[in-house]
Coordinates of C-alpha atoms in Angstrom, one line a residue:
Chain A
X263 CA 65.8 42.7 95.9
X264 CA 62.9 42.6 98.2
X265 CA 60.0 40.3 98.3
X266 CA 57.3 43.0 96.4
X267 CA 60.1 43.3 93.7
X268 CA 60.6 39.9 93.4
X269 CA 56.5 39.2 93.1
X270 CA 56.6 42.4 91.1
X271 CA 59.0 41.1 88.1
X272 CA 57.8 37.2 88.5
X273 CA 54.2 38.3 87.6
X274 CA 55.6 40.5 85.0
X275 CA 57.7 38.0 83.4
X276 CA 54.5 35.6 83.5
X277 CA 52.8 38.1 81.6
X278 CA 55.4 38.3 78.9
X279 CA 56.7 35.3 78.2
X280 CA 52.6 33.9 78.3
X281 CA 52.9 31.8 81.4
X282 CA 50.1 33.4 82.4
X283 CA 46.9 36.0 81.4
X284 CA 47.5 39.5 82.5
X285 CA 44.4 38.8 84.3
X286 CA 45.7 35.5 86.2
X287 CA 48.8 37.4 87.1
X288 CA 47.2 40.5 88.1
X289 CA 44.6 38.3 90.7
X290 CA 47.5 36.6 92.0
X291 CA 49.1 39.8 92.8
X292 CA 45.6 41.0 94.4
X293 CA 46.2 38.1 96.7
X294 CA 49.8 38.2 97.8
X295 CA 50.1 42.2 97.7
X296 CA 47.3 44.1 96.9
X297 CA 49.2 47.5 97.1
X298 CA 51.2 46.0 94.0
X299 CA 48.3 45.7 92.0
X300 CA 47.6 49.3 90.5
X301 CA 51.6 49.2 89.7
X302 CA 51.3 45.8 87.8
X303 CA 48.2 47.2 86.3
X304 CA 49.7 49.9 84.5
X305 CA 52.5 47.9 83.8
X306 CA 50.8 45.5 82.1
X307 CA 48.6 48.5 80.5
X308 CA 52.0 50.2 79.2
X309 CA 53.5 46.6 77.6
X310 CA 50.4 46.6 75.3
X311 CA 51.4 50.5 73.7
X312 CA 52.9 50.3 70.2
X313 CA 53.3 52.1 67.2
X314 CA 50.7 52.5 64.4
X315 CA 52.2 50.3 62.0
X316 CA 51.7 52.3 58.4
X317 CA 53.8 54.9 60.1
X318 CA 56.5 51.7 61.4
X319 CA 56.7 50.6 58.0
X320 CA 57.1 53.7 56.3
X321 CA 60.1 54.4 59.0
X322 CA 61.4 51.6 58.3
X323 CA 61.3 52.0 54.1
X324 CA 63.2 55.6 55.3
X325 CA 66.0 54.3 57.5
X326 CA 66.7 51.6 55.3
X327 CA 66.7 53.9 51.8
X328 CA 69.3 56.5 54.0
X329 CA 71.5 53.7 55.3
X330 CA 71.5 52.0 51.7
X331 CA 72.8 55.3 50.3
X332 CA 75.4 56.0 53.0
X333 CA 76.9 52.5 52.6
X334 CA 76.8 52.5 49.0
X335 CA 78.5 55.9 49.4
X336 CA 81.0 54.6 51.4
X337 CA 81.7 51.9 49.9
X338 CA 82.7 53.8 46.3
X339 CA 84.5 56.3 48.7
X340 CA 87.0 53.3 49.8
X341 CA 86.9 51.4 46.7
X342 CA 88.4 54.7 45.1
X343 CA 90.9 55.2 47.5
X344 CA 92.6 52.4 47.1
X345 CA 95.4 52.5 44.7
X346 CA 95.4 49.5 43.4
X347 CA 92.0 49.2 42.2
X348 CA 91.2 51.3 39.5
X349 CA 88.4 51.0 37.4
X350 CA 88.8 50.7 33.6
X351 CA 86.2 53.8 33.4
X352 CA 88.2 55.9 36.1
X353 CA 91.7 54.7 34.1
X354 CA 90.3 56.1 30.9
X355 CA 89.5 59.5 32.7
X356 CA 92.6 59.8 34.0
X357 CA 93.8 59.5 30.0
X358 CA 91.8 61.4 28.5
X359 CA 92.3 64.3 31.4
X360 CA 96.0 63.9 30.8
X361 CA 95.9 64.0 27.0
X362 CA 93.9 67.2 27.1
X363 CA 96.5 68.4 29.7
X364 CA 99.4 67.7 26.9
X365 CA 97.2 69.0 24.0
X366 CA 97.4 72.2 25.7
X367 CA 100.8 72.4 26.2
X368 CA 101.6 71.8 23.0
X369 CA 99.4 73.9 21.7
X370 CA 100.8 76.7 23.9
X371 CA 104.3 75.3 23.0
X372 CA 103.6 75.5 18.8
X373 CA 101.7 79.1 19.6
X374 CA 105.0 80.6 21.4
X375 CA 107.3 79.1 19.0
X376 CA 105.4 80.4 16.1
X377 CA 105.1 83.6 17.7
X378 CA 108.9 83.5 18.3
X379 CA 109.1 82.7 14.5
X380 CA 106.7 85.1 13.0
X381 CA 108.1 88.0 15.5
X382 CA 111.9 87.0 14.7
X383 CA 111.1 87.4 10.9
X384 CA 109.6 90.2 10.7
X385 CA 112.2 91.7 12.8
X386 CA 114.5 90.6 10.7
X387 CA 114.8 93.9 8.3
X388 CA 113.9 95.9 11.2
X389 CA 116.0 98.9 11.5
X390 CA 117.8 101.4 14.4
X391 CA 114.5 102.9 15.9
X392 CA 112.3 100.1 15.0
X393 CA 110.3 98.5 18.3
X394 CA 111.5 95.1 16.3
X395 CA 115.4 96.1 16.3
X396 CA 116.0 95.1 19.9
X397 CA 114.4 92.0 19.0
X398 CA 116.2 91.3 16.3
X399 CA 119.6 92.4 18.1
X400 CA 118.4 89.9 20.8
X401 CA 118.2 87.1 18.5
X402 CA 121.7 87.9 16.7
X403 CA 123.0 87.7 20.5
X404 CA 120.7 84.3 21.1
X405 CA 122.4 82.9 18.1
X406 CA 126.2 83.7 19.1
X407 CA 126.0 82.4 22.3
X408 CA 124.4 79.2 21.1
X409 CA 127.1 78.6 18.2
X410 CA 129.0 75.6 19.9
X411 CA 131.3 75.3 17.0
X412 CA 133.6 77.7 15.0
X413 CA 131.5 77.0 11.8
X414 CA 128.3 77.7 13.3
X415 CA 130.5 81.0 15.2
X416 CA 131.4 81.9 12.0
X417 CA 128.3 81.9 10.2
X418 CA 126.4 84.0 12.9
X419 CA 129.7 86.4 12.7
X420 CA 129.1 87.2 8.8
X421 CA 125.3 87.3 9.5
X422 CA 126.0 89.8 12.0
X423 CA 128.2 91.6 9.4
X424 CA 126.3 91.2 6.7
X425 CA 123.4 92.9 8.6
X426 CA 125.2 95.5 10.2
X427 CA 126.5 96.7 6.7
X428 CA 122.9 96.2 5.2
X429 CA 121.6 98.7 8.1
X430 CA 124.5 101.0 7.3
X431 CA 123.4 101.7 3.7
X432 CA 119.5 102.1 4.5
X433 CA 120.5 104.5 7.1
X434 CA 122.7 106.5 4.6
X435 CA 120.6 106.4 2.3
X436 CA 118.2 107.9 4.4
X437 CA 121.3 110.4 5.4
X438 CA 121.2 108.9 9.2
X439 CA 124.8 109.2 9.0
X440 CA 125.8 109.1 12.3
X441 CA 123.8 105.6 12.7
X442 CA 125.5 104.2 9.4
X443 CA 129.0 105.1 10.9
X444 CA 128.0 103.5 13.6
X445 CA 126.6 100.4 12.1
X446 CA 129.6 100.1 9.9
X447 CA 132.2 100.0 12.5
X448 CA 130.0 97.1 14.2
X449 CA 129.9 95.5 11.0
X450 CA 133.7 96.1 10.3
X451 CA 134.3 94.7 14.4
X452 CA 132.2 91.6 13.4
X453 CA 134.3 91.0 10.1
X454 CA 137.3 91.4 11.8
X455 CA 136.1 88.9 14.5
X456 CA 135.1 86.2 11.8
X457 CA 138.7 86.8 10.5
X458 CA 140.5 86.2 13.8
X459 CA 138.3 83.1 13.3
X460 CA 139.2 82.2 10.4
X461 CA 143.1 82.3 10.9
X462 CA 143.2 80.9 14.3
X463 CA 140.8 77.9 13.2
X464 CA 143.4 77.6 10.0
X465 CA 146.4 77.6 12.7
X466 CA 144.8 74.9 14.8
X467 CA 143.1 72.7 12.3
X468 CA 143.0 73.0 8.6
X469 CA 141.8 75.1 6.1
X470 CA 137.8 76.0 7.1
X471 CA 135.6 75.7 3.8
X472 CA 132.5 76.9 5.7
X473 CA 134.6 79.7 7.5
X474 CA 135.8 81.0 4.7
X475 CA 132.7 80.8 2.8
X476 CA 131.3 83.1 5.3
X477 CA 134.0 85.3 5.1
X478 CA 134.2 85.3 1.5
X479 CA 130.2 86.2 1.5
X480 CA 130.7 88.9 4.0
X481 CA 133.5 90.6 1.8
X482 CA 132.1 90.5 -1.3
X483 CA 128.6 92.1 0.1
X484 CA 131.5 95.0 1.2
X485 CA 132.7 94.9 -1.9
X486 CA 129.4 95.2 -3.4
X487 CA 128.0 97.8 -1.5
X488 CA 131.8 100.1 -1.8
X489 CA 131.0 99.6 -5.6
X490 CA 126.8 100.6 -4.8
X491 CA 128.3 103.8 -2.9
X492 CA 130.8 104.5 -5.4
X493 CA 128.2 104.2 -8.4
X494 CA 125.4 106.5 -5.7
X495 CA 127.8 109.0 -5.4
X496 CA 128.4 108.1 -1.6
X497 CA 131.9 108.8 -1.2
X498 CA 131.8 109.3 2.5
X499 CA 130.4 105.8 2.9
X500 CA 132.4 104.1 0.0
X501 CA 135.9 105.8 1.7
X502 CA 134.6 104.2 5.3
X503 CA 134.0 100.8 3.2
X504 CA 137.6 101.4 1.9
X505 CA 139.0 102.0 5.5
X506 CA 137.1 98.7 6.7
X507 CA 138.3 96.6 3.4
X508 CA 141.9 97.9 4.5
X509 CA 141.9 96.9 7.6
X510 CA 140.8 93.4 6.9
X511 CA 143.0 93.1 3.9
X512 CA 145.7 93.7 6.4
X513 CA 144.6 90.7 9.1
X514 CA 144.2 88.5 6.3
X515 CA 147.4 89.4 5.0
X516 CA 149.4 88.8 8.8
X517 CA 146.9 85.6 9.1
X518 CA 148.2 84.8 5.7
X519 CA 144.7 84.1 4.7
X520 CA 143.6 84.0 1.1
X521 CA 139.8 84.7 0.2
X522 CA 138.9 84.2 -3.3
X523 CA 136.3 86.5 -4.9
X524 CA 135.2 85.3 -7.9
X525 CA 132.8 87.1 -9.5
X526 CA 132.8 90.1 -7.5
X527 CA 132.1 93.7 -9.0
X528 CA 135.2 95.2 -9.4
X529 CA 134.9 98.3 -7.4
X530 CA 135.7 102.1 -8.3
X531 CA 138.2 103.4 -5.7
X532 CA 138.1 107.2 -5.2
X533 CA 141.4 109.1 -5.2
X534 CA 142.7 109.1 -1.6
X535 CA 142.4 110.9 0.5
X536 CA 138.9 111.1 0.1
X537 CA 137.1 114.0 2.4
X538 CA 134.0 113.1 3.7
X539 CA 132.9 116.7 4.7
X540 CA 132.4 117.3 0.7
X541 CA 130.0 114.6 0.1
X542 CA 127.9 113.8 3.4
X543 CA 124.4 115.1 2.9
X544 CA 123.3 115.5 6.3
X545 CA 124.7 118.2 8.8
X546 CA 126.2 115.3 11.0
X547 CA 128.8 114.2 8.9
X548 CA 131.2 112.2 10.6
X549 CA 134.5 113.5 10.5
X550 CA 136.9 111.1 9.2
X551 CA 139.7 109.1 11.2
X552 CA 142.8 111.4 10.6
X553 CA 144.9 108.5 9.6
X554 CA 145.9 108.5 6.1
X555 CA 144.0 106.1 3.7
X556 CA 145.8 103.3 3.6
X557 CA 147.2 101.9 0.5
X558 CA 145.2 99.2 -1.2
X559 CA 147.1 96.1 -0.5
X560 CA 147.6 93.6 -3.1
X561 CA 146.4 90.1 -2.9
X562 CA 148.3 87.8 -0.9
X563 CA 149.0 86.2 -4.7
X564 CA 150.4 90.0 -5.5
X565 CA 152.1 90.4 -2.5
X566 CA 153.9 87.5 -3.0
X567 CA 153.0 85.9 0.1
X568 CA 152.1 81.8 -0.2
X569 CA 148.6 81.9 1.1
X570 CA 148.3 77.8 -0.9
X571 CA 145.1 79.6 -3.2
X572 CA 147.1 80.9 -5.7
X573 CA 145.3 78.7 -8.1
X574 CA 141.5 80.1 -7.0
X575 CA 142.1 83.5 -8.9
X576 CA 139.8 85.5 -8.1
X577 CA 141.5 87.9 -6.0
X578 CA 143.1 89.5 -9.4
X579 CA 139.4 90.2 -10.8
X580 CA 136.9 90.9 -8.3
X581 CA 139.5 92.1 -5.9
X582 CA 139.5 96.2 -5.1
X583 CA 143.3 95.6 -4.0
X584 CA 144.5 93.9 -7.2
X585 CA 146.0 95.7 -9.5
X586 CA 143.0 98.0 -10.2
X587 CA 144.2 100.4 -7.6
X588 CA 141.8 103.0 -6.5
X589 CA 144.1 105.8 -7.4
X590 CA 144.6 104.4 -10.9
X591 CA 141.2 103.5 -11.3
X592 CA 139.7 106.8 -10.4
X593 CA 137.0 107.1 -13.4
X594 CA 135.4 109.8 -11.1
Chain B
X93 CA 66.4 33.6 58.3
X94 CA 67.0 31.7 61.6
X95 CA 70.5 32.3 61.6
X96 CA 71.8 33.2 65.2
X97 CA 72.5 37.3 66.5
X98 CA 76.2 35.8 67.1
X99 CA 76.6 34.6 63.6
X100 CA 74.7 37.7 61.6
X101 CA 77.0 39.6 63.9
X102 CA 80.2 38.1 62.5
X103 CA 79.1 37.8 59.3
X104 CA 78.4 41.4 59.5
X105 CA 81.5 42.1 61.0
X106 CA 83.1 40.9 57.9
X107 CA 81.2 44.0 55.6
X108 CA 78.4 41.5 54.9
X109 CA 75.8 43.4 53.8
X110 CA 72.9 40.8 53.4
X111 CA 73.7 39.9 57.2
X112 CA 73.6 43.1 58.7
X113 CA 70.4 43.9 56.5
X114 CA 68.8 40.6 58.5
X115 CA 69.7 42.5 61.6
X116 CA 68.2 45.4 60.4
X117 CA 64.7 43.8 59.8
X118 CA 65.2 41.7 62.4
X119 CA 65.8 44.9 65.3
X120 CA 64.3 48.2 63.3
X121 CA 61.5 48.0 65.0
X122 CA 61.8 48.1 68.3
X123 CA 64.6 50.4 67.8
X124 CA 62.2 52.7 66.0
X125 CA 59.6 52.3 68.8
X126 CA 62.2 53.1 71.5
X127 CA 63.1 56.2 69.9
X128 CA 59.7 57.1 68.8
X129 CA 58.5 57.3 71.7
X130 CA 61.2 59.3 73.3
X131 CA 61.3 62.3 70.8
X132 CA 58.4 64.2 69.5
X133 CA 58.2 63.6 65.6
X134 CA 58.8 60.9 63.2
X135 CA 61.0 63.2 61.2
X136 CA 63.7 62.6 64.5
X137 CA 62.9 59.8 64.9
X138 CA 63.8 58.1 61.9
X139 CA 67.1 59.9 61.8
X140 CA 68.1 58.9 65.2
X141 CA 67.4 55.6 64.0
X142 CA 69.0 55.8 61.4
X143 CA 72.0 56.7 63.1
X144 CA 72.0 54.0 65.6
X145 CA 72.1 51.5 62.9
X146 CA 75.0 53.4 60.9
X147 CA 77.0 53.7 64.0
X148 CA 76.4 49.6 64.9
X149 CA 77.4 48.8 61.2
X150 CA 80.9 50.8 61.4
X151 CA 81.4 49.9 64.9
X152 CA 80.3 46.1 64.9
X153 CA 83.3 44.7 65.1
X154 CA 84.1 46.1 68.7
X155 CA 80.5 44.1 69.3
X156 CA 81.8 41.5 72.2
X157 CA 78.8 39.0 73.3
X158 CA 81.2 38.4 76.3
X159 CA 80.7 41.7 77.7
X160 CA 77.6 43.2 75.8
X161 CA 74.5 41.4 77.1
X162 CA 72.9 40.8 73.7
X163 CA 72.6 43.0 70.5
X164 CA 69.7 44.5 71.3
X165 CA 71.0 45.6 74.3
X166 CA 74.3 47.0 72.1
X167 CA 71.5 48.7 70.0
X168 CA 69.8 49.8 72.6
X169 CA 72.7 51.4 74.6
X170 CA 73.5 53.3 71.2
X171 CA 69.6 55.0 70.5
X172 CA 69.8 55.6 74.6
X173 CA 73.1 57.6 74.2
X174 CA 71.9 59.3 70.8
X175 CA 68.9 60.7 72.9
X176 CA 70.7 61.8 75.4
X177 CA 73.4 63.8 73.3
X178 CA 70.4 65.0 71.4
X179 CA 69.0 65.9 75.1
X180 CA 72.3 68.1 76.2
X181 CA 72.5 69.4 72.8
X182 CA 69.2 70.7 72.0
X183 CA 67.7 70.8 75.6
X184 CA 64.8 69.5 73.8
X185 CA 61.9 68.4 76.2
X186 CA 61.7 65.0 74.9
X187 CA 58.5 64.1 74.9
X188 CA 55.4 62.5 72.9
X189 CA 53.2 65.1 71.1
X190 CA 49.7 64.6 70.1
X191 CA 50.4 63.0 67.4
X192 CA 52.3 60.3 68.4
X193 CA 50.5 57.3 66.9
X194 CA 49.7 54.8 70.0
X195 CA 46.9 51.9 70.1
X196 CA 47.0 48.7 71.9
X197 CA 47.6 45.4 70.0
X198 CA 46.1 43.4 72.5
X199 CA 42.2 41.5 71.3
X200 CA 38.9 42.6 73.2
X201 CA 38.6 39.7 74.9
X202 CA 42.3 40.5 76.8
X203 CA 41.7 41.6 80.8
X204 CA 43.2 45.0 79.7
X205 CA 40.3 45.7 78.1
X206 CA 38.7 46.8 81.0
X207 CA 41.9 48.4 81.8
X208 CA 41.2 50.6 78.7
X209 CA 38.0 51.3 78.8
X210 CA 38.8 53.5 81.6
X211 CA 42.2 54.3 80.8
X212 CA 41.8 55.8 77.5
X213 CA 45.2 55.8 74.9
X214 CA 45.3 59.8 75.3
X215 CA 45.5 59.5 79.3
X216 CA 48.1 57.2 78.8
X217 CA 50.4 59.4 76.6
X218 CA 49.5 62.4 79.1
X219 CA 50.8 60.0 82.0
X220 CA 53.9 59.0 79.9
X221 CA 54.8 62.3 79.1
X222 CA 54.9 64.1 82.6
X223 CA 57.9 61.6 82.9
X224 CA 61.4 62.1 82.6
X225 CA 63.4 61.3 80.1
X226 CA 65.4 58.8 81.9
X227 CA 62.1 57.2 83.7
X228 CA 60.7 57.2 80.4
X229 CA 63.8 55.2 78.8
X230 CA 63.6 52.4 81.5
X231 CA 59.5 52.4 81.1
X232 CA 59.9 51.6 77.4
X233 CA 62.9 49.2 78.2
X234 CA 61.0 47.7 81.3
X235 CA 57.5 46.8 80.4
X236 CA 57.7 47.4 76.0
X237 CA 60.8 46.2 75.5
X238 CA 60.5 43.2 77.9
X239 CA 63.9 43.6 79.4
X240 CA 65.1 43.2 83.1
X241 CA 66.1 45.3 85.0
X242 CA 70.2 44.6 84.9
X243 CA 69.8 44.6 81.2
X244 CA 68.5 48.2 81.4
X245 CA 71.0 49.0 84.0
X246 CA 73.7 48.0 81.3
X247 CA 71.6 49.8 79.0
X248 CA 71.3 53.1 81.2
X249 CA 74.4 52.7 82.6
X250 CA 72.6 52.6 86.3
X251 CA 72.9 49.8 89.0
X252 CA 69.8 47.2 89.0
X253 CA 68.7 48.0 92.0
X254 CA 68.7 51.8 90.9
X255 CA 66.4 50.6 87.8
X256 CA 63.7 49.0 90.0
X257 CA 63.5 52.4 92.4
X258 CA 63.4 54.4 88.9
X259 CA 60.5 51.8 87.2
X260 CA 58.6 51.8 90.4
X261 CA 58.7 56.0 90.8
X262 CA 57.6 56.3 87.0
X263 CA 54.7 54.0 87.7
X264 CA 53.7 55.7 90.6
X265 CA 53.9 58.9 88.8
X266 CA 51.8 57.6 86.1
X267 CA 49.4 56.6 88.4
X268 CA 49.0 60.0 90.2
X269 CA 48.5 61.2 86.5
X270 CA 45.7 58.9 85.3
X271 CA 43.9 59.4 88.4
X272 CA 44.1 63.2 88.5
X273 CA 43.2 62.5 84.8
X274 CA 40.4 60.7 85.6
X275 CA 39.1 62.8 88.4
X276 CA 39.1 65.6 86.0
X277 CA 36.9 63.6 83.4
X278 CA 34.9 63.1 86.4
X279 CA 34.5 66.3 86.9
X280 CA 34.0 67.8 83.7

């Protein structure tokens, strides 16, 4: 640093720090270097500049307001970040935001389930054609494949019968006949299922109350809608009820199962053979299974067979196979 | 209120509010005049400002009084290197308008006075702003601010000696403006 540098930021320095006036520094400086003087001069000049102070003070209010809000800001931002501090507010937000969250699932929940409900109901009389049938069919098939145990098996078996034969009469009576053949071998296939049920259950176990309960339901509704047909005139349906009665009189027979049917309507058996293609109504008369109608068998008690219910009775009353023979009961 | 920089500082540095808020009052204002004076409106002004501070509060920790001269020069350093991105950035001529607000704080009876009365505040602001904006940075720093000249190199990141030749052009340049400013009053 030179000499006029030196004298330069001494004289300077005196003027700031009040060692000495701008004017004693600025005569010193005349008499140890003049050509420093107009340099000092402005110097000094320049050190006296400052800012109107409304405007400082309003500057300052500004900055401070902004920085105030930018720390507070910040300050939230990291509060909320950290996981372990949660306010009491925030925790009952988070509540409240998941309680409406499960509200509205179980309010979608209840809506489907009811819809499932209401939909499955009124599906439930729906018949072949109907947009509900396939719902309806869906649910039988739901049901079967959910039934973990031979009772509950057994029960969705005769359901399934039960409906099949129930669809079978509306269609004849409507003279669908080709759909009530139809439905009655499906029927007849789920009887016959629930009867392989019921014997191989018996052969494992015991005797099956809520088995045979179903089956005993399911065969009597046979019976019951053989004696409807009969009484309606039906005979192509009451001699393809008499087929399907046959048949399962036979597998309850080799299963050596006895079904009592008290209080079932005694049914009116036509004279066999029994031609279909004099009674059908409609054109599409199904042409009957060239098989001879088989005998009515007699009751395992009739037969002579130890089914272990002799004592239940009923199948001597309600029984078509007892000794009320279709042929000898022919009041047609 | 007459707690030490050092010990506002480490209070600060430990997200005290109240003590960086007594470094606010304590330093707003001659950050503000720095700045101020180096950009055209308050409006900038205030947010550069504003920015310095923001930046010192989330960076005061790295604040070393071993290696940083004081904390005005840390302050300082920060509103010099916001001007200068705001230079590069907007290629703004940084420079006083009009309306800057100036006067001199100094009594009547001061020497300067006669100074003034020929050297009127407007000259002055004419002579400060033909200057660049570096020259104008170590004027402000050199003769407002009171600082020497290695404080403004650390400021300016320039050599001390570099400082002086800088300080000593500016004036020089200021002069050549008055006078031509004063020959033209002359004149007219």
């Amino acid at each position: 640093m030179g000499d006029t540098e030196r004298l330069f930021d001494a004289l300077l320095n005196d003027a700031t720090t009040g060692k000495r006036t701008p004017a004693e520094c600025l005569a010193l400086c005349e008499v140890q270097n003049p050509e420093l003087v107009s340099s000092l001069k402005l110097a000094l000049l320049v050190r006296t500049v400052t800012l109107d102070d409304s405007e400082r003070e309003l500057a300052r209010a500004n900055v401070r307001q902004r920085l105030t809000a930018v720390l507070d800001s910040a300050e939230s931002t990291r509060l909320e970040s950290r996981s372990d501090v949660i306010s009491p507010a925030r925790s009952a937000r988070r509540r409240i935001v998941w309680m409406r969250q499960l509200a509205v699932v179980a309010a979608a929940l209840a809506f489907v389930v009811l819809g499932t409900w209401l939909l499955t109901d009124a599906a439930a009389n729906a018949l072949p054609g109907s947009p509900l049938y396939a719902i309806k069919r869906a649910d039988e098939a739901v049901e079967l494949t959910f039934a973990w145990s031979n009772q509950m098996r057994g029960e969705v078996l005769a359901q399934i019968a039960l409906h099949r034969l129930s669809e079978a009469r509306a269609e004849a009576a409507s003279h669908h006949t080709t759909r009530a053949v139809a439905l009655m071998g499906e029927s007849n296939a789920a009887t016959q299922q629930l009867i392989d049920l019921a014997i191989a259950t018996k052969t494992r176990t015991a005797h099956d109350g809520i088995i045979n309960d179903s089956l005993t339901k399911t065969l009597q509704a046979e019976y019951a809608a053989l004696a409807q047909a009969q009484s309606d005139g039906q005979t192509w349906l009451a001699q393809l009820l008499l087929h399907n009665v046959s048949d399962q009189q036979s597998a309850l027979s080799a299963g050596n199962i006895s079904i009592p049917l008290e209080g079932a309507p005694t049914p009116t058996i036509p004279a066999a053979p029994i031609h279909l293609s004099a009674t059908p109504p409609a054109a599409a008369t199904p042409r009957p299974t060239p098989r001879p109608t088989p005998p009515i068998k007699p009751t395992p008690d009739s037969n002579g067979s130890d089914s272990g219910d002799h004592g239940h009775g009923g199948a001597g009353s309600g029984n078509p196979n007892s000794g009320d023979t279709p042929n000898s009961s022919d009041g047609q | 209120m007459n707690d030490s920089d050092a010990f506002l500082v480490a209070k600060a540095a430990r997200r005290d509010r109240d003590a960086f808020s007594q470094l606010y009052d304590r330093y707003f204002e001659r950050i503000y005049r720095f700045v101020r004076l180096r950009v055209s409106n308050q409006a900038d002004a205030e947010d550069i400002t504003a920015g310095v501070f923001l930046n010192a509060w989330r960076a005061i920790e790295r604040f070393s009084p071993k290696h940083d001269a004081s904390f005005i020069s840390w302050l300082f350093r920060m509103a010099h290197n916001a001007l200068t991105d705001r230079y590069r950035r907007h290629h703004d001529v940084v420079s006083l308008d009009d309306s800057t607000l100036m006067e001199s704080h100094e009594s009547s009876e001061q020497p300067e006075d006669e100074l003034e009365s020929r050297l009127t505040i407007i000259a002055l602001q004419q002579a400060l702003r033909i200057l660049t904006s570096e020259q104008r940075g170590v004027v402000l720093l050199r003769f407002i601010e009171g600082l020497s000249a290695r404080e403004v190199g650390d400021i300016i990141g320039k050599q001390e000696g570099a400082v002086r030749g800088m300080q000593f052009r500016a004036l020089e340049a200021m002069r050549r403006a008055l006078l031509l400013s004063r020959e033209g009053d002359a004149l007219g």
